[in-house]
PDB file of C-alpha atoms in Angstrom:
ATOM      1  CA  UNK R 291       0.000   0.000   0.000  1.00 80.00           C
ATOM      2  CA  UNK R 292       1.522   3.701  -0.954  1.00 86.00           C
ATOM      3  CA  UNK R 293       1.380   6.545   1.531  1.00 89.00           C
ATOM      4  CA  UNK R 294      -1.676   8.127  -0.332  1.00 88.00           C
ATOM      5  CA  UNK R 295      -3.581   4.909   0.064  1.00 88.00           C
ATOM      6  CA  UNK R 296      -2.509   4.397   3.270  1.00 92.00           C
ATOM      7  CA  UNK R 297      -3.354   8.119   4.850  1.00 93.00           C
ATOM      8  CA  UNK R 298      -6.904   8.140   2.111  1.00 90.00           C
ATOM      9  CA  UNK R 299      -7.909   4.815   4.111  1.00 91.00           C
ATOM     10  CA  UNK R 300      -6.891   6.529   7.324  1.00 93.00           C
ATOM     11  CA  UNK R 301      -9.071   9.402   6.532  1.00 92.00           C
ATOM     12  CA  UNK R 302     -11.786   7.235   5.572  1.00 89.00           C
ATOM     13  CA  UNK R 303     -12.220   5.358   8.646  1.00 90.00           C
ATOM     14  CA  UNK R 304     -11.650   8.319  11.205  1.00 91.00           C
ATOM     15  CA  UNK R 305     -14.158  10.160   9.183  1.00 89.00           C
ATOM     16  CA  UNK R 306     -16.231   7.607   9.873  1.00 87.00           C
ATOM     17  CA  UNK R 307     -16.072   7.950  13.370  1.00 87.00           C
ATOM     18  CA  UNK R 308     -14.585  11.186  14.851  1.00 88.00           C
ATOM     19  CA  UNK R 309     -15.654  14.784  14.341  1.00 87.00           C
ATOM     20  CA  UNK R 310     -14.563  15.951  10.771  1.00 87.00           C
ATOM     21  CA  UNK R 311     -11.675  18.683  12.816  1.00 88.00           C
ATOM     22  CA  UNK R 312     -10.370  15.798  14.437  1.00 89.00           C
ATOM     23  CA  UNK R 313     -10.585  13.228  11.598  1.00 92.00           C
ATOM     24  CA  UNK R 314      -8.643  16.041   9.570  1.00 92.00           C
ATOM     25  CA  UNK R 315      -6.251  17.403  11.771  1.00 92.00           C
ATOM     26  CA  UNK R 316      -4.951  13.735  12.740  1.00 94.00           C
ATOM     27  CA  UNK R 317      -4.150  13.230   9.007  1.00 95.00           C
ATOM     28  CA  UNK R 318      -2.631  15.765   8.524  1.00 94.00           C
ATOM     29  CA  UNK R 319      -0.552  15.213  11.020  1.00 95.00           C
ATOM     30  CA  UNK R 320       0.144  11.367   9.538  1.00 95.00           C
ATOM     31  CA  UNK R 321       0.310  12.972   6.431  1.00 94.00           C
ATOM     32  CA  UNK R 322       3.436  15.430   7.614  1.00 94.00           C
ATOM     33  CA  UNK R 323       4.940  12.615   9.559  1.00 94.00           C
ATOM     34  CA  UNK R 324       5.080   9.868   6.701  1.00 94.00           C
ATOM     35  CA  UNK R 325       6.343  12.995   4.162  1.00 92.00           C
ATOM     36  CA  UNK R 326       8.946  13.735   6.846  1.00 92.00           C
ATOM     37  CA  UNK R 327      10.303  10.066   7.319  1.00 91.00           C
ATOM     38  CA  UNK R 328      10.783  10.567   3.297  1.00 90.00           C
ATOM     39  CA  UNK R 329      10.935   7.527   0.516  1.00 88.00           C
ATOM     40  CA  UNK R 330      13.420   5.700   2.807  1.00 87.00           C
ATOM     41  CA  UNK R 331      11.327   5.351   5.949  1.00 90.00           C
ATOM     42  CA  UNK R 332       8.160   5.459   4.909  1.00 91.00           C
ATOM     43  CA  UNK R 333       7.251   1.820   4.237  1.00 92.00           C
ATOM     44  CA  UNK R 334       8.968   1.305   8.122  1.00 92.00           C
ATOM     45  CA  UNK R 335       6.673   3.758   9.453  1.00 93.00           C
ATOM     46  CA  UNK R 336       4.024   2.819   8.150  1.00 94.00           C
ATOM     47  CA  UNK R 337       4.532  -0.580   8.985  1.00 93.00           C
ATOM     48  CA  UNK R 338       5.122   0.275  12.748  1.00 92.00           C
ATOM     49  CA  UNK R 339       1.634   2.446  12.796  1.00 93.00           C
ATOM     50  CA  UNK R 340       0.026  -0.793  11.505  1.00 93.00           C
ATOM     51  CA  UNK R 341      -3.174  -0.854   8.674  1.00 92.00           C
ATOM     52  CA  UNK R 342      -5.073   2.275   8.606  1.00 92.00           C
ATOM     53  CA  UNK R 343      -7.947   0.048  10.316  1.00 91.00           C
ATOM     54  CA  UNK R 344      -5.052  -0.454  13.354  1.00 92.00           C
ATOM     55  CA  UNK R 345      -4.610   2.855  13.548  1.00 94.00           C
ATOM     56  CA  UNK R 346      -7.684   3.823  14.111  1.00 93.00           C
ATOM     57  CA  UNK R 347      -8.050   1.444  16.588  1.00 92.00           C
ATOM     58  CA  UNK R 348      -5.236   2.546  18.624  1.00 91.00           C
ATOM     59  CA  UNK R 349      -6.736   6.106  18.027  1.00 91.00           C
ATOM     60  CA  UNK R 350      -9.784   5.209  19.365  1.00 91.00           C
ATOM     61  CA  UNK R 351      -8.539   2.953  21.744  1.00 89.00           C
ATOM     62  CA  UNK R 352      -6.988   6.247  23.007  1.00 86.00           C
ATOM     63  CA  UNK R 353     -10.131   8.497  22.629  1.00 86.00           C
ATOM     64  CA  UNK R 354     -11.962   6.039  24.707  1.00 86.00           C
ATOM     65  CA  UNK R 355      -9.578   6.504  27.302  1.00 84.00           C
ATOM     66  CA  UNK R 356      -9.740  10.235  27.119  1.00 79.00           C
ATOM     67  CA  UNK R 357     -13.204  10.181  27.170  1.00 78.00           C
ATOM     68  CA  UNK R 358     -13.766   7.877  30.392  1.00 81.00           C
ATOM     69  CA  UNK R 359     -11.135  10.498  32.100  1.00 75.00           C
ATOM     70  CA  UNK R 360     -13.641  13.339  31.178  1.00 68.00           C
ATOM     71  CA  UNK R 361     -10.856  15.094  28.911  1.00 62.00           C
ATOM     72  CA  UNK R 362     -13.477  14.724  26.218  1.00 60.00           C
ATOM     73  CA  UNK R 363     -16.732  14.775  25.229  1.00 61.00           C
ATOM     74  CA  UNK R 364     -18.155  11.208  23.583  1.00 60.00           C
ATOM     75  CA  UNK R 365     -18.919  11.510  19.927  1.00 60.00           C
ATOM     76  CA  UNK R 366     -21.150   9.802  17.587  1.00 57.00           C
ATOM     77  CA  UNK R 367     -22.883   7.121  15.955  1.00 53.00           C
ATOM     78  CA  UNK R 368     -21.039   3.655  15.776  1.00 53.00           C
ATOM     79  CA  UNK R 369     -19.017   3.348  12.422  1.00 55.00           C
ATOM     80  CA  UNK R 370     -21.021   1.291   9.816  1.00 56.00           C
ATOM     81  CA  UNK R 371     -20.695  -0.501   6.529  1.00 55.00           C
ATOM     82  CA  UNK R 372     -19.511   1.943   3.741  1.00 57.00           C
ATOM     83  CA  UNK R 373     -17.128   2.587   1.058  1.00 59.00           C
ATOM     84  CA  UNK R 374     -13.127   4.255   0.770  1.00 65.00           C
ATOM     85  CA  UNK R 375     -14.018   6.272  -1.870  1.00 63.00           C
ATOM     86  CA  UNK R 376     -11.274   6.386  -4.675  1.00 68.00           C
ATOM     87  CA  UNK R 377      -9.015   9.522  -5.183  1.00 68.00           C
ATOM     88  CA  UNK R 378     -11.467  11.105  -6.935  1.00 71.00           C
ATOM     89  CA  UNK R 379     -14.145  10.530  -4.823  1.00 69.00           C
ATOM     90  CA  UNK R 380     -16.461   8.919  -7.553  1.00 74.00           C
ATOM     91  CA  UNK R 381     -18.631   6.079  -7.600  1.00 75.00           C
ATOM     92  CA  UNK R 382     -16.601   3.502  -9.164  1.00 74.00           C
ATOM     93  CA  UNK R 383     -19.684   3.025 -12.337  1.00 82.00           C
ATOM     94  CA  UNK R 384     -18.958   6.426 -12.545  1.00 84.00           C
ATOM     95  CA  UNK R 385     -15.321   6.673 -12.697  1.00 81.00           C
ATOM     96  CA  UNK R 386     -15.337   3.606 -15.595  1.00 84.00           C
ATOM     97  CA  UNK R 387     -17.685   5.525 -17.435  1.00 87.00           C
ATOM     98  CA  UNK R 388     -15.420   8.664 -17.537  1.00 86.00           C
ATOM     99  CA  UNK R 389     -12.393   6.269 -18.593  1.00 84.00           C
ATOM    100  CA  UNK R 390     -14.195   4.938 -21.414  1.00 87.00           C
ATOM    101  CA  UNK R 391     -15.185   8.681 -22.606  1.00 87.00           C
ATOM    102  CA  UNK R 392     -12.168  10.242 -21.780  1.00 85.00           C
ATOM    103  CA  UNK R 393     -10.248   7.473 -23.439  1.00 84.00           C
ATOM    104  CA  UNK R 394     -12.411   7.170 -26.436  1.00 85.00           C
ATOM    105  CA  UNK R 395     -11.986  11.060 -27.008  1.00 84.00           C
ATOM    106  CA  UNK R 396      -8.076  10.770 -26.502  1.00 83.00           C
ATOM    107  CA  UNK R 397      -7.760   7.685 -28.985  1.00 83.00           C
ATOM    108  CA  UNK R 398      -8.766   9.902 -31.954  1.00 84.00           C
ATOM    109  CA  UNK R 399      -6.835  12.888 -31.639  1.00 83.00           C
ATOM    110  CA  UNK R 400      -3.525  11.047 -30.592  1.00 84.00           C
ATOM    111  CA  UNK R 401      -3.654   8.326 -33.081  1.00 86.00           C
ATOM    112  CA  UNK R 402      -4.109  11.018 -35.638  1.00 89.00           C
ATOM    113  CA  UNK R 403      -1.231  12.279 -34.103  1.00 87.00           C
ATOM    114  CA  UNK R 404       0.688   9.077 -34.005  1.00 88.00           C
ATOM    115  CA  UNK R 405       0.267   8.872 -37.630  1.00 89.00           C
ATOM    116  CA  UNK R 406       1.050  11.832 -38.779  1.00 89.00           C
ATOM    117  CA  UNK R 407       4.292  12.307 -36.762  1.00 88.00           C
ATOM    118  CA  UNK R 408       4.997   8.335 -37.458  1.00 89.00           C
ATOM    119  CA  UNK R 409       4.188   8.796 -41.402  1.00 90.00           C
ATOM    120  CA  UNK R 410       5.880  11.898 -41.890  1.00 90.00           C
ATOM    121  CA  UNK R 411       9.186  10.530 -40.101  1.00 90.00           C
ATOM    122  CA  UNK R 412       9.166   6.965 -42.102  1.00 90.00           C
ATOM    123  CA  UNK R 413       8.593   9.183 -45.426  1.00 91.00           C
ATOM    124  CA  UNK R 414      11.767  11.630 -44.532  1.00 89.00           C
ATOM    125  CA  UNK R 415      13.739   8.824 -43.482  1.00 89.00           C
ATOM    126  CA  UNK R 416      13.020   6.849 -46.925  1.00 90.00           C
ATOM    127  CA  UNK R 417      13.217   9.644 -48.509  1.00 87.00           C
ATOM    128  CA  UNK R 418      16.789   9.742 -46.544  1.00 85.00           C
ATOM    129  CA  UNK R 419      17.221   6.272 -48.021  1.00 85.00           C
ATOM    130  CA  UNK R 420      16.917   6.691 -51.727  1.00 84.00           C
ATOM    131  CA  UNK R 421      18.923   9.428 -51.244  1.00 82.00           C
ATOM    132  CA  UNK R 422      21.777   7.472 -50.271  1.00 79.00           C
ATOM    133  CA  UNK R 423      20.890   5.127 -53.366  1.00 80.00           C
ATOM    134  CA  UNK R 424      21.031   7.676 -56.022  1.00 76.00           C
ATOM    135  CA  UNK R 425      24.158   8.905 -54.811  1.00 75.00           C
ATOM    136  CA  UNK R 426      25.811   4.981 -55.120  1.00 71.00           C
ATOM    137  CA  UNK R 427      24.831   5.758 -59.228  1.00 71.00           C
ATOM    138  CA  UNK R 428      27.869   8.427 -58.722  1.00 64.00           C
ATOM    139  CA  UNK R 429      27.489  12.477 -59.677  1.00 65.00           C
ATOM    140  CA  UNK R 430      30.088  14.602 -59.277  1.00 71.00           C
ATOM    141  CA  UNK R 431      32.320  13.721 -56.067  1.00 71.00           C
ATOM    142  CA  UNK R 432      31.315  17.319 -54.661  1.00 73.00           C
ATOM    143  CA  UNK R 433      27.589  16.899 -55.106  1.00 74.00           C
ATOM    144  CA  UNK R 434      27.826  13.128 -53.974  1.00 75.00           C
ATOM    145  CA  UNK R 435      28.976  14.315 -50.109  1.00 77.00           C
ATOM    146  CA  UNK R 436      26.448  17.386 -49.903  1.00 77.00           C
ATOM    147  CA  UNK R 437      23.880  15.092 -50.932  1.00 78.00           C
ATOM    148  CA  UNK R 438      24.427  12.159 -48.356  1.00 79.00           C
ATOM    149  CA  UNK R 439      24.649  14.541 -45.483  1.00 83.00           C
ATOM    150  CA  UNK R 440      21.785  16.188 -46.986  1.00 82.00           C
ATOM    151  CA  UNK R 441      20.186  12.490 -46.536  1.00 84.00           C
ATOM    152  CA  UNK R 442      21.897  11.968 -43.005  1.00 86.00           C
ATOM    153  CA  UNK R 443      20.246  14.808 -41.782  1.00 88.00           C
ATOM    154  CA  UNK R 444      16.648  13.894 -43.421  1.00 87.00           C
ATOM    155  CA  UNK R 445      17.248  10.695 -41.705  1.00 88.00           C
ATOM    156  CA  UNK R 446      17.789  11.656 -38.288  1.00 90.00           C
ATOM    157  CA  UNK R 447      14.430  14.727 -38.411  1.00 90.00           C
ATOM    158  CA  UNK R 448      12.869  11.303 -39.644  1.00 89.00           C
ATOM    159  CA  UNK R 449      14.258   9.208 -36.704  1.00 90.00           C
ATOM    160  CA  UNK R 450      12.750  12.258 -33.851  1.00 90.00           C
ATOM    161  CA  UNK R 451       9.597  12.335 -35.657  1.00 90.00           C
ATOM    162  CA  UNK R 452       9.348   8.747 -35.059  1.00 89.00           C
ATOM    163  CA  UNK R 453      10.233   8.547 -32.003  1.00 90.00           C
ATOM    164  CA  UNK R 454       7.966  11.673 -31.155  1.00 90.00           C
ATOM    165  CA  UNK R 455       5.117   9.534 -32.443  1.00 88.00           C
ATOM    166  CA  UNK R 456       6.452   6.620 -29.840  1.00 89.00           C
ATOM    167  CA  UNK R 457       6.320   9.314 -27.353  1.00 90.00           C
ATOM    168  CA  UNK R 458       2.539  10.006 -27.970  1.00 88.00           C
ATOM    169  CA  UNK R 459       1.577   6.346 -27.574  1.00 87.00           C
ATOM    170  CA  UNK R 460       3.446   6.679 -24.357  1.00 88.00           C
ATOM    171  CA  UNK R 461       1.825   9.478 -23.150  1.00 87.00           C
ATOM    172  CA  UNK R 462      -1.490   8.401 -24.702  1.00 86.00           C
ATOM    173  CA  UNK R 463      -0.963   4.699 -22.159  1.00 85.00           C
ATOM    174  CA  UNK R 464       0.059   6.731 -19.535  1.00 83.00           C
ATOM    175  CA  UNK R 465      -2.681   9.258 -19.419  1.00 84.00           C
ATOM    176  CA  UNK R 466      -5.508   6.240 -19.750  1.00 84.00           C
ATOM    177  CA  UNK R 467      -4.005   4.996 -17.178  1.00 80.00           C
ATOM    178  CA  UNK R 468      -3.482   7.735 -14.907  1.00 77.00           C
ATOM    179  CA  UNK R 469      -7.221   8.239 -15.463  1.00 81.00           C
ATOM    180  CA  UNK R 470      -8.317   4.879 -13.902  1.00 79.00           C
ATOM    181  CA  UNK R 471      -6.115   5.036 -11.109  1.00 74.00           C
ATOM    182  CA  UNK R 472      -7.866   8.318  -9.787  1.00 74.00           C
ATOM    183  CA  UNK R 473     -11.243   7.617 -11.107  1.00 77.00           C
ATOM    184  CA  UNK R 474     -11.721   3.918 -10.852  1.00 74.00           C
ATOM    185  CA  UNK R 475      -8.994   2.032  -8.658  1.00 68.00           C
ATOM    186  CA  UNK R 476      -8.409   1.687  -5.068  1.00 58.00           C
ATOM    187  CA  UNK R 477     -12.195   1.325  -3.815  1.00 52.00           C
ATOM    188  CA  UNK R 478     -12.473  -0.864  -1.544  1.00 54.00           C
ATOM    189  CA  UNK R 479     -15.945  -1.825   0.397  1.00 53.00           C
ATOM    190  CA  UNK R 480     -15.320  -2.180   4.290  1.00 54.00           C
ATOM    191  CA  UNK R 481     -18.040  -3.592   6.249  1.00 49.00           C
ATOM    192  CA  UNK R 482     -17.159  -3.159   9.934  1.00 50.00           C
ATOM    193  CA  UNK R 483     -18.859  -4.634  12.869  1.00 41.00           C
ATOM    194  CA  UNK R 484     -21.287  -2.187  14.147  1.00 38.00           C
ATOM    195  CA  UNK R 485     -19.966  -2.381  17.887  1.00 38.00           C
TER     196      UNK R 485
ATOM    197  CA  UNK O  59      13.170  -2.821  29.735  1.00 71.00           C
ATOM    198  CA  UNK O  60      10.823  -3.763  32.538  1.00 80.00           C
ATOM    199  CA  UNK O  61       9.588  -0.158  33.325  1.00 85.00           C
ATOM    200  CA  UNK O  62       7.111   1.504  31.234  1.00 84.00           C
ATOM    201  CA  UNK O  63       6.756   4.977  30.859  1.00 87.00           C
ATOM    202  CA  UNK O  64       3.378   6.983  31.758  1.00 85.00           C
ATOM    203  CA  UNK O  65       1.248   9.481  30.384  1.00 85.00           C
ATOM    204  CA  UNK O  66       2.614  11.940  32.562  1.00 89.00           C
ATOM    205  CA  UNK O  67       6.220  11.005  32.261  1.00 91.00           C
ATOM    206  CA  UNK O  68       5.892  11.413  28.532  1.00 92.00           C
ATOM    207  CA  UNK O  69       3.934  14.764  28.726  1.00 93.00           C
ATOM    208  CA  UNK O  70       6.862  16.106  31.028  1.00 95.00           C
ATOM    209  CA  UNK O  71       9.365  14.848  28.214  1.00 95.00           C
ATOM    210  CA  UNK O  72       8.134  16.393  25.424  1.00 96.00           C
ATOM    211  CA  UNK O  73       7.727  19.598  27.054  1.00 96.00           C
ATOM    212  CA  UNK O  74      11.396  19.519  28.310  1.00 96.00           C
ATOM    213  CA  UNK O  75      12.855  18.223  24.098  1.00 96.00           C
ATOM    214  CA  UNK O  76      10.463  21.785  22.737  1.00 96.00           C
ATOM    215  CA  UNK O  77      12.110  23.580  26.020  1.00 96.00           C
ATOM    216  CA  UNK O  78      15.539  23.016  24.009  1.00 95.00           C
ATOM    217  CA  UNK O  79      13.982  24.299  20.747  1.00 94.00           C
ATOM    218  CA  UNK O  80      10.954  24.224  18.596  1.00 94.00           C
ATOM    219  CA  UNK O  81      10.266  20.949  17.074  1.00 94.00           C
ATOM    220  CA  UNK O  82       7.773  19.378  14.095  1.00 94.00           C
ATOM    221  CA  UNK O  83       6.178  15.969  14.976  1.00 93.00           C
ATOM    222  CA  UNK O  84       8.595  13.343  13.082  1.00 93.00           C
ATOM    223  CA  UNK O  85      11.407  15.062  14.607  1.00 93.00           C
ATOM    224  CA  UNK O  86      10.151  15.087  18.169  1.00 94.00           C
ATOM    225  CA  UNK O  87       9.468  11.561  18.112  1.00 93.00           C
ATOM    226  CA  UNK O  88      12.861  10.624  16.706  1.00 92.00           C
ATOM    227  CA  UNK O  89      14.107  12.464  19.134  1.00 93.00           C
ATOM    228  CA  UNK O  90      12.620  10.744  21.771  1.00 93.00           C
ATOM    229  CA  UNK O  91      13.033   7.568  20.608  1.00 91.00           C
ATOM    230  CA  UNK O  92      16.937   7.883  20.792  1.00 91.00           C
ATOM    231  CA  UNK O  93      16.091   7.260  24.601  1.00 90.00           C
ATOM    232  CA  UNK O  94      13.041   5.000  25.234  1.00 89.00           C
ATOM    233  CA  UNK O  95      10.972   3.055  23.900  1.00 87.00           C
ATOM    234  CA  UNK O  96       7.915   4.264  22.183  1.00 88.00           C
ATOM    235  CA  UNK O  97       5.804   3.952  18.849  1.00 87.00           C
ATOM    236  CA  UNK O  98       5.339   6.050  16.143  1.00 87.00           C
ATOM    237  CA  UNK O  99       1.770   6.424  17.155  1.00 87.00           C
ATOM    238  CA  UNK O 100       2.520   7.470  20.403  1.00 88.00           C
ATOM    239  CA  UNK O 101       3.068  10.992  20.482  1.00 91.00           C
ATOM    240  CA  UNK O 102      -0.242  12.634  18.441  1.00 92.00           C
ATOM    241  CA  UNK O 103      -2.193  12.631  21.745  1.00 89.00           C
ATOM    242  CA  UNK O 104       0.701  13.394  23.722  1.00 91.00           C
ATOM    243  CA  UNK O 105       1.032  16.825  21.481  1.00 93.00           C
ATOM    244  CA  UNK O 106      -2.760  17.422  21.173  1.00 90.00           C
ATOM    245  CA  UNK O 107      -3.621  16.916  25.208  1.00 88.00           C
ATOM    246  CA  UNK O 108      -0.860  19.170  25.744  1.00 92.00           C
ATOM    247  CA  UNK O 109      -1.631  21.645  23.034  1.00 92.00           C
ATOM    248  CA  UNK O 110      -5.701  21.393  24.396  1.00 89.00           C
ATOM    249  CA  UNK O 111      -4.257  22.567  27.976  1.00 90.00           C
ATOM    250  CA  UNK O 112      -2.050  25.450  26.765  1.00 93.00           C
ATOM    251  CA  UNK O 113       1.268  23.667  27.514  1.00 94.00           C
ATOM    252  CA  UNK O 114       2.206  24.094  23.742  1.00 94.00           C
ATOM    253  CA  UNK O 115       1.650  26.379  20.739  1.00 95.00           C
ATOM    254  CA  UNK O 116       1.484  25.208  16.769  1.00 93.00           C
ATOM    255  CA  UNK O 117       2.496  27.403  13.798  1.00 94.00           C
ATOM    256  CA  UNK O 118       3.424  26.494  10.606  1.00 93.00           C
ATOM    257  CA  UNK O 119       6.208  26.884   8.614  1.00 91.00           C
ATOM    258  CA  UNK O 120       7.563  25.848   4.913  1.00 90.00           C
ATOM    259  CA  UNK O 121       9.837  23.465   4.110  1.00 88.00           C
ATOM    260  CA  UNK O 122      11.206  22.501   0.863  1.00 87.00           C
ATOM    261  CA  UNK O 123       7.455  23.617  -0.253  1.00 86.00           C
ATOM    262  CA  UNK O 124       5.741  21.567   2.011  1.00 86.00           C
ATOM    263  CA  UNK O 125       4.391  22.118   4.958  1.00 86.00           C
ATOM    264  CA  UNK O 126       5.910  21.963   8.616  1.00 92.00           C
ATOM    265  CA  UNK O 127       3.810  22.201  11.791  1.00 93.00           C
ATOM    266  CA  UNK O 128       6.190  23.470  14.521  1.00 95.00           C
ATOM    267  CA  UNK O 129       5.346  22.807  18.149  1.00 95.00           C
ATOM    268  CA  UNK O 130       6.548  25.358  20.494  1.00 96.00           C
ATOM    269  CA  UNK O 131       6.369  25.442  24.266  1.00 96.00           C
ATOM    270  CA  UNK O 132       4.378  27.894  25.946  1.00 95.00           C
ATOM    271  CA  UNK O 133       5.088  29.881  29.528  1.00 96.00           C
ATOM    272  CA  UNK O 134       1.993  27.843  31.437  1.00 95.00           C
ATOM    273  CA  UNK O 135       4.515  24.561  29.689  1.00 96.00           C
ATOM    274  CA  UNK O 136       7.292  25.528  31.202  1.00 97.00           C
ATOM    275  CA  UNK O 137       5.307  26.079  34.445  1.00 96.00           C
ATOM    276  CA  UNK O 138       4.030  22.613  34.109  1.00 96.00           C
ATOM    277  CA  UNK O 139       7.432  20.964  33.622  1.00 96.00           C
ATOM    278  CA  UNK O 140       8.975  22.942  36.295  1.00 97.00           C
ATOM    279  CA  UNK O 141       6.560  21.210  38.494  1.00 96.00           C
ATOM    280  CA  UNK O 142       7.085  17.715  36.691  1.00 96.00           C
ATOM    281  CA  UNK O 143      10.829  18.225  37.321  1.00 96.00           C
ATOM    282  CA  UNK O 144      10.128  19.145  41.083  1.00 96.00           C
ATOM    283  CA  UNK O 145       7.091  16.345  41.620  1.00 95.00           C
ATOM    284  CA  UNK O 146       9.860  13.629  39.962  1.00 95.00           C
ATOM    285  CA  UNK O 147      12.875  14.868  41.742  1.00 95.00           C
ATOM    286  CA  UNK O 148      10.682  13.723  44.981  1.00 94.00           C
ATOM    287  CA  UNK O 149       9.214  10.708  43.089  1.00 94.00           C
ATOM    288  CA  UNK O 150      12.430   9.310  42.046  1.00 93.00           C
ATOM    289  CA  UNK O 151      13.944   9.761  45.970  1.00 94.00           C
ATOM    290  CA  UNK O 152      11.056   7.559  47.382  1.00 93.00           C
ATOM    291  CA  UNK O 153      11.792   4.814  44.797  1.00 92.00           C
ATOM    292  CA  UNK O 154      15.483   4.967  44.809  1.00 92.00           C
ATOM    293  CA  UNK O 155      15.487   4.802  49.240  1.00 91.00           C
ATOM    294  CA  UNK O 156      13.486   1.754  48.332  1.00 91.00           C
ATOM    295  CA  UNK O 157      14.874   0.247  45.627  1.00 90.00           C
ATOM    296  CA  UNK O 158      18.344   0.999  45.411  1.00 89.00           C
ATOM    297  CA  UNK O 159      18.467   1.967  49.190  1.00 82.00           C
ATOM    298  CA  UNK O 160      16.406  -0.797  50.656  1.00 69.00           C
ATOM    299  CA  UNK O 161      15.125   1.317  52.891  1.00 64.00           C
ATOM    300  CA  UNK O 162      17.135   0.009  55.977  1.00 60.00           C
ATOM    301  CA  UNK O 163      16.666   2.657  57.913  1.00 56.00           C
ATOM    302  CA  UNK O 164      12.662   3.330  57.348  1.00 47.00           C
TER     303      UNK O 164
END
């Protein structure tokens, strides 16, 4: 589990259960604390605060206490079935809907992309090519050399454009994907014992 | 370690780490757990009780662009750890004429 699952889980549960201020401010405060242990330390912390659900039962293990000394006032209705929301916060139909849009909308555009920047490239670079070939049926010696590194350089604008057109499938992947980890992933239905 | 440490104990040594300097919370408990023994979990209540009776202040400052939330002891803290140092200076005479002293002469 990352840190931003970890401290959205958190956040769900105390939600669940303390006043919104409290729920908040004890994040936040998880939140600073797992940033400040850095990449290093994190999984170790977060290991040593147990699951978000042992955490907040330690927290309210602790509550409870504060509450029979009088330090606090008792809050609330008993926690109850419900659902960690994604990152976004959508219902996951929802989310899988906006995917399928969103992606649909994206295909379009960047494949047109994808083949212009791929077609153009593969023409210069033939282009490039024959070049090359026509210079093997020998001009002049002088024209010969401006001509290949005239092809050399056709070949390597071909070779970026390509490669630009890689990059756009790339990005294209990555943004779908991006898309259904915020909208869609990471729900997860918790159905706690209503004590 | 056989001895545990308290709520109180704990509340009278964070108060005397933020009497050396201002701390955030991941540095506090590092700090503290250089000595003895406690859990990351431990300290939130520790610094919220504390902060709820007017022993400590928050503010926050930035970091690298993120965010830092300082804890800095107030006047009625250093009040309250004067009299933690005083009540323990007594505490730890009764149990060391028992323990260590075997109180012979009681």
């Amino acid at each position: 589990m990352d840190k931003e699952t970890y401290l959205r889980f958190l956040r769900a549960l105390l939600m669940n259960r303390l006043p919104a201020e409290d729920a908040e401010d004890i994040v936040r405060f998880y939140t600073e604390y797992l940033t400040e242990a850095g990449p290093d330390r994190e999984k170790e912390v977060m290991a040593a605060l147990g699951s978000p659900e042992e955490l907040t039962a330690k927290i309210m293990e602790q509550r409870a206490k504060e509450e029979a000394e009088g330090i606090r006032e008792p809050y609330g209705p008993a926690p109850k079935a419900y659902t960690i929301p994604n990152a976004s916060g959508l219902p996951r139909w929802l989310g899988i809907v906006l995917v399928a849009f969103l992606g649909l909308m994206m295909v379009p555009a960047m494949g047109c992309l994808f083949l212009v920047f791929g077609g153009t490239g593969i023409g210069i670079i033939v282009c490039g090519a024959l070049i090359i070939a026509f210079c093997a049926f020998g001009v002049g010696l002088g024209s010969m050399v401006f001509a290949f590194g005239a092809a050399l350089v056709l070949i390597s604008v071909g070779s970026l454009l390509v490669q630009a057109a890689r990059g756009i499938l790339w990005l294209l992947k990555k943004a779908i994907k991006n898309l259904w980890n915020v909208l869609v992933e990471e729900e997860v239905s918790i159905h706690e014992a209503i004590d | 370690m056989h001895f545990s440490i308290n709520a109180t104990l704990l509340d009278g040594c964070v108060l005397a780490v933020l009497e050396q300097g201002n701390a955030y919370g991941y540095s506090l408990t590092q700090r503290l757990r250089q000595e003895i023994d406690i859990s990351e979990s431990t300290l939130y209540p520790v610094l919220r009780r504390l902060q709820k009776d007017n022993c400590l202040t928050v503010y926050d400052e930035q970091f690298q662009g993120r965010n830092r939330r300082y804890y800095s002891i107030t006047p009625a803290g250093r009040n309250r750890l004067a009299e933690y140092r005083v009540e323990w200076g007594s505490y730890r005479a009764k149990i060391d004429h028992i323990l260590v002293g075997g109180m012979q002469d009681g």
